[in-house]
Amino acid sequence: MKKVLSLVLALVMVLGMIPTFAADATGAQALYDNGFITGKDGADIDAKLDVNAQLKRGELAALIAELNGAKDEAAAFEQPADFKDFATTAGWAKNFVSYAVVNGWMNGFTDGTFRADASVPAQQLVAVLMNALGYEVVWNTVLADAAELGIVAEGVALTRGEAFEAMWVAVSEVKMANSDMTLGQHLGKFTPPTPVVTDLKVLSVTADNLIQAVVTFNQAVTAATAEDEDNYSFATADKIEVENASLSADGMMVTLTFKEGVAQQKSANLTVNGIKSVTNIALTKVTTPVTFLDKTIPTIVSAEVVGISKIKVTFSEPMKPASVLAASFKVNDGKFFVKSPVVGQKNNTEYIVELYTSLKTGTLPFEVKVGPVDYAGFTAMGFSTTLNVVEDTTAPTVVSYKEAKPNSVVLVWSEDIALVDGDLDNFYHTNSSNTIAANLTDAAIDGNEMTLTFANAHKLPNGTAYVYVLKDAVKDLWNNKNAQQMTKLDVVVDNTAPVLSSVVVKAENKIQLVFDEILDATDTAKLKSNYTILDKDGKEVTGIISLVDTTTEKKVTLTFVKKLEGGDYTLVVKKVEDLAGNAITSTSLAFTVTDLTAPIAADDFSATLYGYTFTGTSDQILKVSFGQAMAVEGAYSVADLSKYLFNGTELGDVDDVTIAVVDGNKAVEITVPIAELVLSTSGTLQVGRVADAAGNYTSLLSNVVTIDPGSVVLVEKANLTGSKVVKVYFSDELSKFDAEDVVFTNTTTGLTVAVSSVSLELVKGKTVATFNLASAFAYDAANLKVTTVASPDSSNTYGEKLEGGVTVASINDKLAPALAVHADEDDVKANAISATTGTDPVYTSTVVLTFKEVLNPLYISYASFDVAGYDIVSVVRTSPTVVTITVTGDNYVDLNTAVTLKAPIQDMNENVLSTLETSVTY
């Protein structure tokens, strides 16, 4: 999940002078005596730890590594940090600085430097300590927030002794976020309190991005139950399906990843069931509300060369695959081309950038452009670095495993891998006859993890087992193939009976039972007598006509002779066994049958007649829409041609008539040769009794539906996405498209703007055309006009033409604000900046930024900009498009500096400008 501190320390603000308090060696002595920090040779603690010396940022990086018990690891960390001043950073500090940055403890400044020799103000120190304790860091209130916890620090240049005081309080007195332990207890320096836990509980469910949620428990839970996605469910109406569940290293948090993104600020209820603690305490089924709110811009955590032609980029959260394109990356200054598509892994938090070029040992310029977006639509800020290419000649090995269960195990390799030979004979346990259930495919590999699945006849034995991967079955991304691997497993012994987690109503005559583990499908799970349905009065509902289960899922589907009437029911299950032979105790679970409203033709049904000509033939298409998903099988199937009569003629009796179910079972297309039967909008269409997907059928045997004529395809909207780029959205898929049907006019000049090129794509079944134009429009799209010609040629599959002679009403500005360019006072071209100087003794300069469109004043503040080498006095939006920054400095003759953004700004249409680098010279 996201780290707040990585953004906070990048927004370092100018602090006013605050009095410091006297150094006191008590904290230093306590940290030293308890093994948190080490010192140099000296007569007393002051000398050992230099308590009276100013604390430097490089020293803070080393101290925080010591406090986290990672001093040796940090000292040996050799991945260089990407800072302009890294070459001049003291050698002893480099590894500590890099380690602190990679772990999110500290970050650099917006000018690209780290400043290892700079002093540490109180605000930075307490932010680092708050982050180490797991608390959210809010820069403007961090001093007050820390003081509430008891961590007090003051001053703009702390001494080491003053810092040690705050550190000692942080490790010895303050409890970590969502924990009863202090940091010292967590690190093993102090004896942690013995928790008295009697119940397994869900402490919280949080979601700070729109594709994941984190479930936090009050004690460690088993991987087998916690990583079972079927143990987490949302209400059907929420349309949120859990695709993956991943347990944290401490066993107390589970990250759920969904199949699709969730709407911003959506509230839903998550039901958690079937989870067990490591001490075998079962969770009582619980439903917890969760609100999805993403307000943080995603970041690039790291980039590294992982193969002969592959680079792995890691983001702070899952990114939309459709937004991570080959064009999102620039390699070797654009000389190396990236293959498409760019493949995501680890729930789309990692992306493998594959090149057409094999890499050679040395350095490699690498850039991630602004473009990839998260599921909230936030764009990741750009990232530029120089990668080290070091050829890997070491073959991959299995280093660990997880989720060792009777029917599956996940092998963890030393590095990312790819399949060489997925033949099932290459993967087995105990002996070569116990192979995996089917040939391995790429879908079984996720980065450095490989999932092996065994059929019940060859399941892993309880207790100790050995899994084999034969030689040359896989390779790393440097093409090094594996030697034969043998991995010893401790398979979780299953002595627990299966639990019925939920009952899902699939239709009025069909229910699905979800268990917490796979059942023995060869025996008890197939016996209808083990399942009893009771109505609200306790009367048994008879007539289970079929029972379907599988050996790879934990679901049993019951189908009934008659539909269940609306109301409450109780399911009773007995004797059903899991794969280990553990039988369920007689258990019951209530469920409710809903969606009993029959479709009404007058309200829900419609019909449209289309006519178009094929070569040598002429056909008509009658499209009947029902307003909801309908039954496509059975007596009331909408796919049955006998249900449709035109002027009394059954269409099923007409030669060469065909029918197709479309739009997700919400409509049918009936194709009628005009030579066999002429349809018209004045005729009468009758639709026989049909049912919806839940089995609710029309009350009438015959339903009259009005036939409407085919209409036209509309232009729904146009978005200005670049000064010369316009995206035009149509109301349907255009099977025939003529770019000249759409005309762009600059209303300021009155001139038509020529089209340089156009490309098409389908978005949710509708055509979107991207037009690249010969000249630019205003950034707010105020002078953009989009019209269609009087007689367009573009049309959809049914022959509907694009509506002609209309002006598009919805023109949207989707272009981020940008600087204008004008001359400064010396008539020297500056990038939209003019400068004036002040007078002795206080030299005040004014930097004026003129933008191409109106800015949102809510995003213009003191914290928005940085003027290198100068102190900002004020930042004011002096006109809708102008920002004036007043700064002070010691040079009034020459103003030669750079202006950058510390926080994103927006225009009035919420388009975000995230980066700005411009210069000013006076």
mmCIF file of N, CA and C in Angstrom, residues 777-882:
data_model
loop_
_atom_site.group_PDB
_atom_site.id
_atom_site.type_symbol
_atom_site.label_atom_id
_atom_site.label_comp_id
_atom_site.label_asym_id
_atom_site.label_seq_id
_atom_site.Cartn_x
_atom_site.Cartn_y
_atom_site.Cartn_z
ATOM 1 N N PHE A 777 -5.203 24.529 -30.823
ATOM 2 C CA PHE A 777 -6.318 25.238 -30.211
ATOM 3 C C PHE A 777 -5.883 25.737 -28.835
ATOM 4 N N ALA A 778 -6.685 26.636 -28.270
ATOM 5 C CA ALA A 778 -6.427 27.129 -26.914
ATOM 6 C C ALA A 778 -6.539 25.985 -25.914
ATOM 7 N N TYR A 779 -5.743 26.075 -24.838
ATOM 8 C CA TYR A 779 -5.688 24.981 -23.883
ATOM 9 C C TYR A 779 -7.018 24.711 -23.187
ATOM 10 N N ASP A 780 -7.887 25.692 -23.097
ATOM 11 C CA ASP A 780 -9.187 25.466 -22.448
ATOM 12 C C ASP A 780 -10.264 25.079 -23.459
ATOM 13 N N ALA A 781 -9.872 24.863 -24.710
ATOM 14 C CA ALA A 781 -10.779 24.428 -25.783
ATOM 15 C C ALA A 781 -11.867 25.442 -26.092
ATOM 16 N N ALA A 782 -11.703 26.685 -25.623
ATOM 17 C CA ALA A 782 -12.745 27.691 -25.828
ATOM 18 C C ALA A 782 -12.946 28.036 -27.302
ATOM 19 N N ASN A 783 -11.897 27.905 -28.113
ATOM 20 C CA ASN A 783 -12.013 28.267 -29.531
ATOM 21 C C ASN A 783 -12.158 27.048 -30.444
ATOM 22 N N LEU A 784 -12.499 25.902 -29.842
ATOM 23 C CA LEU A 784 -12.652 24.674 -30.626
ATOM 24 C C LEU A 784 -14.118 24.438 -30.969
ATOM 25 N N LYS A 785 -14.388 24.190 -32.223
ATOM 26 C CA LYS A 785 -15.732 23.859 -32.692
ATOM 27 C C LYS A 785 -15.651 22.589 -33.521
ATOM 28 N N VAL A 786 -16.524 21.634 -33.222
ATOM 29 C CA VAL A 786 -16.554 20.353 -33.929
ATOM 30 C C VAL A 786 -17.931 20.186 -34.573
ATOM 31 N N THR A 787 -17.946 19.952 -35.869
ATOM 32 C CA THR A 787 -19.204 19.771 -36.582
ATOM 33 C C THR A 787 -19.111 18.555 -37.488
ATOM 34 N N THR A 788 -20.265 18.076 -37.943
ATOM 35 C CA THR A 788 -20.297 17.010 -38.947
ATOM 36 C C THR A 788 -20.804 17.584 -40.268
ATOM 37 N N VAL A 789 -20.331 16.998 -41.355
ATOM 38 C CA VAL A 789 -20.750 17.480 -42.670
ATOM 39 C C VAL A 789 -22.219 17.159 -42.897
ATOM 40 N N ALA A 790 -22.800 17.795 -43.888
ATOM 41 C CA ALA A 790 -24.243 17.650 -44.118
ATOM 42 C C ALA A 790 -24.640 16.219 -44.454
ATOM 43 N N SER A 791 -23.818 15.524 -45.237
ATOM 44 C CA SER A 791 -24.165 14.151 -45.653
ATOM 45 C C SER A 791 -22.981 13.225 -45.388
ATOM 46 N N PRO A 792 -22.836 12.753 -44.160
ATOM 47 C CA PRO A 792 -21.685 11.897 -43.824
ATOM 48 C C PRO A 792 -21.777 10.533 -44.489
ATOM 49 N N ASP A 793 -20.624 9.914 -44.697
ATOM 50 C CA ASP A 793 -20.558 8.553 -45.225
ATOM 51 C C ASP A 793 -20.389 7.516 -44.123
ATOM 52 N N SER A 794 -19.930 7.939 -42.954
ATOM 53 C CA SER A 794 -19.678 7.003 -41.852
ATOM 54 C C SER A 794 -20.980 6.376 -41.386
ATOM 55 N N SER A 795 -20.917 5.064 -41.037
ATOM 56 C CA SER A 795 -22.129 4.369 -40.604
ATOM 57 C C SER A 795 -21.768 3.197 -39.712
ATOM 58 N N ASN A 796 -22.770 2.681 -38.989
ATOM 59 C CA ASN A 796 -22.550 1.519 -38.135
ATOM 60 C C ASN A 796 -22.908 0.233 -38.876
ATOM 61 N N THR A 797 -22.866 -0.882 -38.154
ATOM 62 C CA THR A 797 -23.118 -2.192 -38.756
ATOM 63 C C THR A 797 -24.497 -2.282 -39.389
ATOM 64 N N TYR A 798 -25.468 -1.528 -38.839
ATOM 65 C CA TYR A 798 -26.838 -1.620 -39.320
ATOM 66 C C TYR A 798 -27.115 -0.658 -40.465
ATOM 67 N N GLY A 799 -26.084 0.070 -40.919
ATOM 68 C CA GLY A 799 -26.288 1.032 -41.984
ATOM 69 C C GLY A 799 -26.730 2.393 -41.512
ATOM 70 N N GLU A 800 -26.794 2.611 -40.195
ATOM 71 C CA GLU A 800 -27.139 3.927 -39.666
ATOM 72 C C GLU A 800 -26.027 4.912 -39.979
ATOM 73 N N LYS A 801 -26.385 6.037 -40.539
ATOM 74 C CA LYS A 801 -25.398 7.056 -40.870
ATOM 75 C C LYS A 801 -25.067 7.910 -39.646
ATOM 76 N N LEU A 802 -23.894 8.489 -39.703
ATOM 77 C CA LEU A 802 -23.523 9.507 -38.725
ATOM 78 C C LEU A 802 -24.427 10.714 -38.920
ATOM 79 N N GLU A 803 -24.932 11.282 -37.825
ATOM 80 C CA GLU A 803 -25.819 12.432 -37.926
ATOM 81 C C GLU A 803 -25.071 13.592 -38.583
ATOM 82 N N GLY A 804 -25.672 14.190 -39.600
ATOM 83 C CA GLY A 804 -25.000 15.223 -40.358
ATOM 84 C C GLY A 804 -25.467 16.625 -40.026
ATOM 85 N N GLY A 805 -24.577 17.582 -40.302
ATOM 86 C CA GLY A 805 -24.919 18.984 -40.153
ATOM 87 C C GLY A 805 -25.157 19.444 -38.735
ATOM 88 N N VAL A 806 -24.491 18.830 -37.759
ATOM 89 C CA VAL A 806 -24.701 19.214 -36.363
ATOM 90 C C VAL A 806 -23.380 19.691 -35.755
ATOM 91 N N THR A 807 -23.510 20.529 -34.752
ATOM 92 C CA THR A 807 -22.360 21.004 -33.984
ATOM 93 C C THR A 807 -22.336 20.276 -32.648
ATOM 94 N N VAL A 808 -21.195 19.717 -32.291
ATOM 95 C CA VAL A 808 -21.075 18.958 -31.043
ATOM 96 C C VAL A 808 -21.171 19.917 -29.867
ATOM 97 N N ALA A 809 -22.118 19.634 -28.978
ATOM 98 C CA ALA A 809 -22.344 20.542 -27.848
ATOM 99 C C ALA A 809 -21.305 20.368 -26.746
ATOM 100 N N SER A 810 -20.839 19.131 -26.545
ATOM 101 C CA SER A 810 -19.933 18.845 -25.423
ATOM 102 C C SER A 810 -18.485 18.830 -25.895
ATOM 103 N N ILE A 811 -17.782 19.962 -25.703
ATOM 104 C CA ILE A 811 -16.354 20.070 -26.016
ATOM 105 C C ILE A 811 -15.618 20.181 -24.685
ATOM 106 N N ASN A 812 -14.762 19.214 -24.385
ATOM 107 C CA ASN A 812 -14.146 19.137 -23.065
ATOM 108 C C ASN A 812 -12.654 19.413 -23.123
ATOM 109 N N ASP A 813 -12.202 20.204 -22.181
ATOM 110 C CA ASP A 813 -10.779 20.454 -22.019
ATOM 111 C C ASP A 813 -10.191 19.333 -21.174
ATOM 112 N N LYS A 814 -9.353 18.488 -21.785
ATOM 113 C CA LYS A 814 -8.660 17.416 -21.067
ATOM 114 C C LYS A 814 -7.146 17.615 -21.138
ATOM 115 N N LEU A 815 -6.747 18.889 -21.305
ATOM 116 C CA LEU A 815 -5.340 19.218 -21.494
ATOM 117 C C LEU A 815 -4.826 19.943 -20.255
ATOM 118 N N ALA A 816 -3.757 19.441 -19.683
ATOM 119 C CA ALA A 816 -3.183 20.050 -18.487
ATOM 120 C C ALA A 816 -2.678 21.448 -18.795
ATOM 121 N N PRO A 817 -2.718 22.360 -17.820
ATOM 122 C CA PRO A 817 -2.241 23.726 -18.070
ATOM 123 C C PRO A 817 -0.757 23.742 -18.419
ATOM 124 N N ALA A 818 -0.353 24.772 -19.172
ATOM 125 C CA ALA A 818 1.044 24.919 -19.569
ATOM 126 C C ALA A 818 1.404 26.396 -19.588
ATOM 127 N N LEU A 819 2.705 26.670 -19.505
ATOM 128 C CA LEU A 819 3.173 28.035 -19.522
ATOM 129 C C LEU A 819 3.056 28.651 -20.914
ATOM 130 N N ALA A 820 2.739 29.951 -20.938
ATOM 131 C CA ALA A 820 2.823 30.715 -22.170
ATOM 132 C C ALA A 820 4.263 31.212 -22.310
ATOM 133 N N VAL A 821 4.593 31.853 -23.408
ATOM 134 C CA VAL A 821 5.939 32.385 -23.609
ATOM 135 C C VAL A 821 5.836 33.842 -24.042
ATOM 136 N N HIS A 822 6.539 34.739 -23.346
ATOM 137 C CA HIS A 822 6.556 36.142 -23.739
ATOM 138 C C HIS A 822 7.898 36.749 -23.393
ATOM 139 N N ALA A 823 8.142 37.983 -23.784
ATOM 140 C CA ALA A 823 9.432 38.628 -23.547
ATOM 141 C C ALA A 823 9.467 39.261 -22.172
ATOM 142 N N ASP A 824 10.656 39.236 -21.520
ATOM 143 C CA ASP A 824 10.777 39.903 -20.229
ATOM 144 C C ASP A 824 11.231 41.343 -20.446
ATOM 145 N N GLU A 825 11.582 42.014 -19.376
ATOM 146 C CA GLU A 825 11.866 43.445 -19.470
ATOM 147 C C GLU A 825 13.069 43.757 -20.363
ATOM 148 N N ASP A 826 14.029 42.834 -20.445
ATOM 149 C CA ASP A 826 15.199 43.051 -21.288
ATOM 150 C C ASP A 826 14.978 42.531 -22.712
ATOM 151 N N ASP A 827 13.728 42.175 -23.002
ATOM 152 C CA ASP A 827 13.354 41.668 -24.316
ATOM 153 C C ASP A 827 14.094 40.377 -24.662
ATOM 154 N N VAL A 828 14.410 39.607 -23.608
ATOM 155 C CA VAL A 828 15.018 38.301 -23.814
ATOM 156 C C VAL A 828 13.932 37.253 -23.612
ATOM 157 N N LYS A 829 13.836 36.329 -24.531
ATOM 158 C CA LYS A 829 12.796 35.313 -24.414
ATOM 159 C C LYS A 829 12.994 34.482 -23.147
ATOM 160 N N ALA A 830 12.050 34.539 -22.270
ATOM 161 C CA ALA A 830 12.069 33.717 -21.058
ATOM 162 C C ALA A 830 10.845 32.835 -21.094
ATOM 163 N N ASN A 831 10.914 31.718 -20.406
ATOM 164 C CA ASN A 831 9.819 30.758 -20.448
ATOM 165 C C ASN A 831 8.675 31.227 -19.565
ATOM 166 N N ALA A 832 7.963 32.231 -20.050
ATOM 167 C CA ALA A 832 6.784 32.743 -19.383
ATOM 168 C C ALA A 832 7.090 33.370 -18.036
ATOM 169 N N ILE A 833 8.271 33.923 -17.858
ATOM 170 C CA ILE A 833 8.637 34.509 -16.575
ATOM 171 C C ILE A 833 9.226 35.894 -16.806
ATOM 172 N N SER A 834 8.765 36.875 -16.038
ATOM 173 C CA SER A 834 9.418 38.170 -16.030
ATOM 174 C C SER A 834 9.907 38.424 -14.622
ATOM 175 N N ALA A 835 10.954 39.247 -14.471
ATOM 176 C CA ALA A 835 11.537 39.450 -13.152
ATOM 177 C C ALA A 835 11.806 40.924 -12.914
ATOM 178 N N THR A 836 11.577 41.363 -11.693
ATOM 179 C CA THR A 836 11.963 42.699 -11.273
ATOM 180 C C THR A 836 12.732 42.569 -9.981
ATOM 181 N N THR A 837 13.557 43.564 -9.675
ATOM 182 C CA THR A 837 14.371 43.468 -8.470
ATOM 183 C C THR A 837 13.950 44.495 -7.446
ATOM 184 N N GLY A 838 14.300 44.236 -6.188
ATOM 185 C CA GLY A 838 13.976 45.150 -5.108
ATOM 186 C C GLY A 838 15.134 46.093 -4.837
ATOM 187 N N THR A 839 15.122 46.673 -3.662
ATOM 188 C CA THR A 839 16.139 47.650 -3.296
ATOM 189 C C THR A 839 16.790 47.270 -1.981
ATOM 190 N N ASP A 840 17.976 47.839 -1.768
ATOM 191 C CA ASP A 840 18.742 47.639 -0.544
ATOM 192 C C ASP A 840 17.942 48.186 0.657
ATOM 193 N N PRO A 841 17.924 47.542 1.845
ATOM 194 C CA PRO A 841 18.784 46.401 2.191
ATOM 195 C C PRO A 841 18.110 45.038 1.975
ATOM 196 N N VAL A 842 16.791 45.024 1.692
ATOM 197 C CA VAL A 842 16.102 43.758 1.457
ATOM 198 C C VAL A 842 15.818 43.651 -0.031
ATOM 199 N N TYR A 843 16.420 42.672 -0.656
ATOM 200 C CA TYR A 843 16.245 42.509 -2.090
ATOM 201 C C TYR A 843 15.082 41.558 -2.349
ATOM 202 N N THR A 844 14.036 42.102 -2.905
ATOM 203 C CA THR A 844 12.835 41.321 -3.189
ATOM 204 C C THR A 844 12.644 41.245 -4.700
ATOM 205 N N SER A 845 12.433 40.051 -5.184
ATOM 206 C CA SER A 845 12.220 39.856 -6.612
ATOM 207 C C SER A 845 10.849 39.249 -6.854
ATOM 208 N N THR A 846 10.294 39.541 -8.002
ATOM 209 C CA THR A 846 8.981 39.027 -8.368
ATOM 210 C C THR A 846 9.104 38.164 -9.611
ATOM 211 N N VAL A 847 8.651 36.946 -9.504
ATOM 212 C CA VAL A 847 8.640 36.016 -10.626
ATOM 213 C C VAL A 847 7.196 35.852 -11.093
ATOM 214 N N VAL A 848 6.948 36.138 -12.349
ATOM 215 C CA VAL A 848 5.588 36.097 -12.885
ATOM 216 C C VAL A 848 5.472 34.949 -13.882
ATOM 217 N N LEU A 849 4.560 34.017 -13.612
ATOM 218 C CA LEU A 849 4.316 32.883 -14.495
ATOM 219 C C LEU A 849 2.973 33.081 -15.184
ATOM 220 N N THR A 850 2.990 33.121 -16.498
ATOM 221 C CA THR A 850 1.758 33.276 -17.272
ATOM 222 C C THR A 850 1.422 31.945 -17.939
ATOM 223 N N PHE A 851 0.208 31.447 -17.680
ATOM 224 C CA PHE A 851 -0.223 30.156 -18.211
ATOM 225 C C PHE A 851 -1.175 30.355 -19.379
ATOM 226 N N LYS A 852 -1.405 29.288 -20.098
ATOM 227 C CA LYS A 852 -2.217 29.348 -21.311
ATOM 228 C C LYS A 852 -3.718 29.256 -21.044
ATOM 229 N N GLU A 853 -4.091 29.028 -19.787
ATOM 230 C CA GLU A 853 -5.509 28.934 -19.467
ATOM 231 C C GLU A 853 -5.726 29.303 -18.013
ATOM 232 N N VAL A 854 -6.987 29.395 -17.621
ATOM 233 C CA VAL A 854 -7.344 29.792 -16.258
ATOM 234 C C VAL A 854 -6.964 28.671 -15.280
ATOM 235 N N LEU A 855 -6.335 29.060 -14.172
ATOM 236 C CA LEU A 855 -5.923 28.107 -13.148
ATOM 237 C C LEU A 855 -6.937 28.077 -12.019
ATOM 238 N N ASN A 856 -7.045 26.916 -11.378
ATOM 239 C CA ASN A 856 -7.917 26.782 -10.212
ATOM 240 C C ASN A 856 -7.208 27.396 -9.010
ATOM 241 N N PRO A 857 -7.740 28.468 -8.418
ATOM 242 C CA PRO A 857 -7.038 29.137 -7.310
ATOM 243 C C PRO A 857 -6.879 28.268 -6.072
ATOM 244 N N LEU A 858 -7.700 27.226 -5.931
ATOM 245 C CA LEU A 858 -7.606 26.358 -4.752
ATOM 246 C C LEU A 858 -6.290 25.585 -4.714
ATOM 247 N N TYR A 859 -5.609 25.472 -5.869
ATOM 248 C CA TYR A 859 -4.374 24.701 -5.933
ATOM 249 C C TYR A 859 -3.130 25.597 -6.043
ATOM 250 N N ILE A 860 -3.326 26.899 -5.890
ATOM 251 C CA ILE A 860 -2.209 27.840 -5.931
ATOM 252 C C ILE A 860 -1.932 28.309 -4.509
ATOM 253 N N SER A 861 -0.771 27.948 -3.972
ATOM 254 C CA SER A 861 -0.468 28.307 -2.588
ATOM 255 C C SER A 861 1.039 28.412 -2.389
ATOM 256 N N TYR A 862 1.399 28.792 -1.201
ATOM 257 C CA TYR A 862 2.797 28.908 -0.786
ATOM 258 C C TYR A 862 3.552 27.598 -1.018
ATOM 259 N N ALA A 863 2.837 26.464 -0.883
ATOM 260 C CA ALA A 863 3.478 25.150 -0.993
ATOM 261 C C ALA A 863 3.498 24.606 -2.414
ATOM 262 N N SER A 864 3.027 25.404 -3.387
ATOM 263 C CA SER A 864 2.912 24.891 -4.749
ATOM 264 C C SER A 864 4.218 24.937 -5.531
ATOM 265 N N PHE A 865 5.075 25.952 -5.253
ATOM 266 C CA PHE A 865 6.239 26.189 -6.099
ATOM 267 C C PHE A 865 7.532 26.227 -5.285
ATOM 268 N N ASP A 866 8.637 26.102 -5.993
ATOM 269 C CA ASP A 866 9.959 26.259 -5.402
ATOM 270 C C ASP A 866 10.799 27.097 -6.355
ATOM 271 N N VAL A 867 11.466 28.124 -5.812
ATOM 272 C CA VAL A 867 12.380 28.951 -6.589
ATOM 273 C C VAL A 867 13.769 28.696 -6.030
ATOM 274 N N ALA A 868 14.593 28.016 -6.819
ATOM 275 C CA ALA A 868 15.883 27.549 -6.328
ATOM 276 C C ALA A 868 16.745 28.716 -5.849
ATOM 277 N N GLY A 869 17.273 28.596 -4.619
ATOM 278 C CA GLY A 869 18.193 29.585 -4.075
ATOM 279 C C GLY A 869 17.537 30.793 -3.457
ATOM 280 N N TYR A 870 16.208 30.828 -3.427
ATOM 281 C CA TYR A 870 15.502 31.981 -2.878
ATOM 282 C C TYR A 870 14.427 31.522 -1.897
ATOM 283 N N ASP A 871 14.103 32.386 -0.958
ATOM 284 C CA ASP A 871 13.038 32.133 0.005
ATOM 285 C C ASP A 871 11.744 32.731 -0.528
ATOM 286 N N ILE A 872 10.692 31.936 -0.540
ATOM 287 C CA ILE A 872 9.403 32.419 -1.041
ATOM 288 C C ILE A 872 8.687 33.206 0.052
ATOM 289 N N VAL A 873 8.258 34.409 -0.310
ATOM 290 C CA VAL A 873 7.492 35.250 0.607
ATOM 291 C C VAL A 873 6.001 35.026 0.407
ATOM 292 N N SER A 874 5.579 34.979 -0.847
ATOM 293 C CA SER A 874 4.152 34.784 -1.123
ATOM 294 C C SER A 874 3.977 34.215 -2.523
ATOM 295 N N VAL A 875 2.847 33.516 -2.710
ATOM 296 C CA VAL A 875 2.434 33.003 -4.015
ATOM 297 C C VAL A 875 0.980 33.389 -4.202
ATOM 298 N N VAL A 876 0.696 34.185 -5.264
ATOM 299 C CA VAL A 876 -0.654 34.710 -5.460
ATOM 300 C C VAL A 876 -1.060 34.530 -6.919
ATOM 301 N N ARG A 877 -2.298 34.083 -7.131
ATOM 302 C CA ARG A 877 -2.851 34.088 -8.487
ATOM 303 C C ARG A 877 -3.377 35.491 -8.741
ATOM 304 N N THR A 878 -2.573 36.338 -9.406
ATOM 305 C CA THR A 878 -2.909 37.750 -9.582
ATOM 306 C C THR A 878 -3.922 37.999 -10.693
ATOM 307 N N SER A 879 -4.109 37.019 -11.554
ATOM 308 C CA SER A 879 -5.183 37.065 -12.542
ATOM 309 C C SER A 879 -5.517 35.612 -12.872
ATOM 310 N N PRO A 880 -6.600 35.356 -13.596
ATOM 311 C CA PRO A 880 -6.983 33.958 -13.850
ATOM 312 C C PRO A 880 -5.888 33.095 -14.437
ATOM 313 N N THR A 881 -4.971 33.697 -15.225
ATOM 314 C CA THR A 881 -3.929 32.901 -15.875
ATOM 315 C C THR A 881 -2.525 33.220 -15.380
ATOM 316 N N VAL A 882 -2.406 34.071 -14.375
ATOM 317 C CA VAL A 882 -1.092 34.544 -13.940
ATOM 318 C C VAL A 882 -0.859 34.223 -12.464
#
